[in-house]
Amino acid sequence: MDYEGDYTTYTIGLGRRFTDQFAASASIIYEPGIASDYDPVTGQGGVSNLSPVDGQLGLQVTGTYYVSDALEVTGAVRYTRLGDSSTEQVGAVFEGNDALTVGMRIGYRF
């Protein structure tokens, strides 16, 4: 993969501890697109075939439950709208895509 420039992803969020056992946060994630569509005439432009998105906008919600002083359980859900793009070389078009990501972590301190 070859990127001509740097990419910057912005994240801003807010977290709150509701009780001694539960805390939550919400974040907005934004990555501007580079507007690099593939031009079949010149063969220039387009995004990588391995990363066929041009920017993103997402919302993430995370919650942590402290079971004890040593044990905590964290869960997160993230919805992301992926930017429309076309890939280099073959010019495949990706439009209207989104992603839903779910994660869980169990932490134990000793």
PDB file of C-alpha atoms in Angstrom:
ATOM      1  CA  MET A   1       0.000   0.000   0.000  1.00  0.00           C
ATOM      2  CA  ASP A   2       1.150   3.495  -0.738  1.00  0.00           C
ATOM      3  CA  TYR A   3      -0.347   6.645   0.712  1.00  0.00           C
ATOM      4  CA  GLU A   4       0.724   9.971  -0.766  1.00  0.00           C
ATOM      5  CA  GLY A   5       0.086  11.922   2.431  1.00  0.00           C
ATOM      6  CA  ASP A   6      -0.780  11.652   6.067  1.00  0.00           C
ATOM      7  CA  TYR A   7      -4.252  10.774   7.282  1.00  0.00           C
ATOM      8  CA  THR A   8      -5.713  12.318  10.407  1.00  0.00           C
ATOM      9  CA  THR A   9      -8.585  10.840  12.398  1.00  0.00           C
ATOM     10  CA  TYR A  10     -10.346  13.095  14.900  1.00  0.00           C
ATOM     11  CA  THR A  11     -12.051  11.721  18.009  1.00  0.00           C
ATOM     12  CA  ILE A  12     -13.927  13.712  20.627  1.00  0.00           C
ATOM     13  CA  GLY A  13     -15.860  12.211  23.488  1.00  0.00           C
ATOM     14  CA  LEU A  14     -17.336  12.584  26.899  1.00  0.00           C
ATOM     15  CA  GLY A  15     -17.188  10.127  29.787  1.00  0.00           C
ATOM     16  CA  ARG A  16     -18.934   9.938  33.119  1.00  0.00           C
ATOM     17  CA  ARG A  17     -18.752   7.720  36.174  1.00  0.00           C
ATOM     18  CA  PHE A  18     -22.391   7.168  37.152  1.00  0.00           C
ATOM     19  CA  THR A  19     -21.784   5.051  40.246  1.00  0.00           C
ATOM     20  CA  ASP A  20     -18.808   3.498  42.000  1.00  0.00           C
ATOM     21  CA  GLN A  21     -19.395   0.401  39.851  1.00  0.00           C
ATOM     22  CA  PHE A  22     -20.356   1.850  36.433  1.00  0.00           C
ATOM     23  CA  ALA A  23     -18.810   4.347  34.009  1.00  0.00           C
ATOM     24  CA  ALA A  24     -19.703   5.122  30.392  1.00  0.00           C
ATOM     25  CA  SER A  25     -18.490   7.254  27.518  1.00  0.00           C
ATOM     26  CA  ALA A  26     -19.601   8.348  24.056  1.00  0.00           C
ATOM     27  CA  SER A  27     -17.319   9.455  21.226  1.00  0.00           C
ATOM     28  CA  ILE A  28     -17.647  10.839  17.719  1.00  0.00           C
ATOM     29  CA  ILE A  29     -14.990   9.756  15.233  1.00  0.00           C
ATOM     30  CA  TYR A  30     -14.313  11.698  12.022  1.00  0.00           C
ATOM     31  CA  GLU A  31     -11.770  11.145   9.271  1.00  0.00           C
ATOM     32  CA  PRO A  32     -12.057  13.458   6.265  1.00  0.00           C
ATOM     33  CA  GLY A  33     -11.964  11.931   2.818  1.00  0.00           C
ATOM     34  CA  ILE A  34      -9.246  12.766   0.330  1.00  0.00           C
ATOM     35  CA  ALA A  35     -11.651  12.709  -2.650  1.00  0.00           C
ATOM     36  CA  SER A  36      -9.352  10.525  -4.695  1.00  0.00           C
ATOM     37  CA  ASP A  37     -11.555   8.728  -7.216  1.00  0.00           C
ATOM     38  CA  TYR A  38      -9.977   6.441  -9.781  1.00  0.00           C
ATOM     39  CA  ASP A  39      -9.699   7.928 -13.280  1.00  0.00           C
ATOM     40  CA  PRO A  40      -9.747   5.094 -15.860  1.00  0.00           C
ATOM     41  CA  VAL A  41      -8.407   7.383 -18.598  1.00  0.00           C
ATOM     42  CA  THR A  42      -5.213   8.372 -16.785  1.00  0.00           C
ATOM     43  CA  GLY A  43      -5.031   5.392 -14.425  1.00  0.00           C
ATOM     44  CA  GLN A  44      -4.486   7.830 -11.573  1.00  0.00           C
ATOM     45  CA  GLY A  45      -6.201   8.220  -8.223  1.00  0.00           C
ATOM     46  CA  GLY A  46      -8.280   5.809  -6.259  1.00  0.00           C
ATOM     47  CA  VAL A  47      -7.785   4.258  -2.877  1.00  0.00           C
ATOM     48  CA  SER A  48      -5.923   1.050  -2.077  1.00  0.00           C
ATOM     49  CA  ASN A  49      -7.583  -2.271  -2.862  1.00  0.00           C
ATOM     50  CA  LEU A  50      -6.727  -3.280   0.718  1.00  0.00           C
ATOM     51  CA  SER A  51      -8.410  -0.232   2.274  1.00  0.00           C
ATOM     52  CA  PRO A  52     -11.286   0.791  -0.013  1.00  0.00           C
ATOM     53  CA  VAL A  53     -12.746   3.692   1.990  1.00  0.00           C
ATOM     54  CA  ASP A  54     -12.354   7.437   1.690  1.00  0.00           C
ATOM     55  CA  GLY A  55     -13.000   8.928   5.110  1.00  0.00           C
ATOM     56  CA  GLN A  56     -15.374   7.882   7.875  1.00  0.00           C
ATOM     57  CA  LEU A  57     -17.853   9.180  10.421  1.00  0.00           C
ATOM     58  CA  GLY A  58     -18.654   7.107  13.496  1.00  0.00           C
ATOM     59  CA  LEU A  59     -20.275   7.041  16.903  1.00  0.00           C
ATOM     60  CA  GLN A  60     -18.978   4.869  19.753  1.00  0.00           C
ATOM     61  CA  VAL A  61     -20.573   4.069  23.111  1.00  0.00           C
ATOM     62  CA  THR A  62     -18.563   2.335  25.840  1.00  0.00           C
ATOM     63  CA  GLY A  63     -19.514   1.105  29.292  1.00  0.00           C
ATOM     64  CA  THR A  64     -17.386  -0.319  32.099  1.00  0.00           C
ATOM     65  CA  TYR A  65     -18.708  -2.242  35.085  1.00  0.00           C
ATOM     66  CA  TYR A  66     -16.355  -2.667  38.043  1.00  0.00           C
ATOM     67  CA  VAL A  67     -17.268  -6.051  39.528  1.00  0.00           C
ATOM     68  CA  SER A  68     -14.669  -5.745  42.302  1.00  0.00           C
ATOM     69  CA  ASP A  69     -11.413  -3.908  42.997  1.00  0.00           C
ATOM     70  CA  ALA A  70      -9.612  -6.415  40.788  1.00  0.00           C
ATOM     71  CA  LEU A  71     -12.205  -7.294  38.105  1.00  0.00           C
ATOM     72  CA  GLU A  72     -13.806  -5.081  35.468  1.00  0.00           C
ATOM     73  CA  VAL A  73     -15.874  -5.779  32.351  1.00  0.00           C
ATOM     74  CA  THR A  74     -15.939  -3.307  29.455  1.00  0.00           C
ATOM     75  CA  GLY A  75     -18.179  -3.395  26.393  1.00  0.00           C
ATOM     76  CA  ALA A  76     -18.244  -1.102  23.377  1.00  0.00           C
ATOM     77  CA  VAL A  77     -20.369  -0.610  20.259  1.00  0.00           C
ATOM     78  CA  ARG A  78     -19.283   1.509  17.300  1.00  0.00           C
ATOM     79  CA  TYR A  79     -21.290   2.407  14.191  1.00  0.00           C
ATOM     80  CA  THR A  80     -19.280   3.832  11.293  1.00  0.00           C
ATOM     81  CA  ARG A  81     -20.370   5.257   7.942  1.00  0.00           C
ATOM     82  CA  LEU A  82     -17.552   4.607   5.495  1.00  0.00           C
ATOM     83  CA  GLY A  83     -16.749   7.157   2.796  1.00  0.00           C
ATOM     84  CA  ASP A  84     -17.541   6.347  -0.835  1.00  0.00           C
ATOM     85  CA  SER A  85     -14.544   5.559  -3.011  1.00  0.00           C
ATOM     86  CA  SER A  86     -13.212   3.753  -6.038  1.00  0.00           C
ATOM     87  CA  THR A  87     -10.088   1.621  -5.961  1.00  0.00           C
ATOM     88  CA  GLU A  88      -6.933   2.029  -7.984  1.00  0.00           C
ATOM     89  CA  GLN A  89      -6.146  -0.315 -10.896  1.00  0.00           C
ATOM     90  CA  VAL A  90      -9.545  -2.030 -11.301  1.00  0.00           C
ATOM     91  CA  GLY A  91     -11.705   0.957 -10.333  1.00  0.00           C
ATOM     92  CA  ALA A  92     -14.154  -1.005  -8.173  1.00  0.00           C
ATOM     93  CA  VAL A  93     -16.743   1.354  -6.666  1.00  0.00           C
ATOM     94  CA  PHE A  94     -17.677   1.277  -2.969  1.00  0.00           C
ATOM     95  CA  GLU A  95     -20.743   3.352  -2.060  1.00  0.00           C
ATOM     96  CA  GLY A  96     -23.120   3.547   0.893  1.00  0.00           C
ATOM     97  CA  ASN A  97     -21.147   1.207   3.149  1.00  0.00           C
ATOM     98  CA  ASP A  98     -21.219   1.126   6.924  1.00  0.00           C
ATOM     99  CA  ALA A  99     -19.776  -1.012   9.694  1.00  0.00           C
ATOM    100  CA  LEU A 100     -20.936  -2.110  13.129  1.00  0.00           C
ATOM    101  CA  THR A 101     -18.196  -3.094  15.565  1.00  0.00           C
ATOM    102  CA  VAL A 102     -18.791  -4.732  18.946  1.00  0.00           C
ATOM    103  CA  GLY A 103     -16.089  -5.433  21.495  1.00  0.00           C
ATOM    104  CA  MET A 104     -15.726  -6.746  25.023  1.00  0.00           C
ATOM    105  CA  ARG A 105     -12.827  -6.773  27.453  1.00  0.00           C
ATOM    106  CA  ILE A 106     -12.461  -8.476  30.804  1.00  0.00           C
ATOM    107  CA  GLY A 107      -9.702  -7.044  32.977  1.00  0.00           C
ATOM    108  CA  TYR A 108      -8.271  -8.592  36.108  1.00  0.00           C
ATOM    109  CA  ARG A 109      -5.626  -6.824  38.210  1.00  0.00           C
ATOM    110  CA  PHE A 110      -3.381  -8.797  40.549  1.00  0.00           C
TER     111      PHE A 110
END
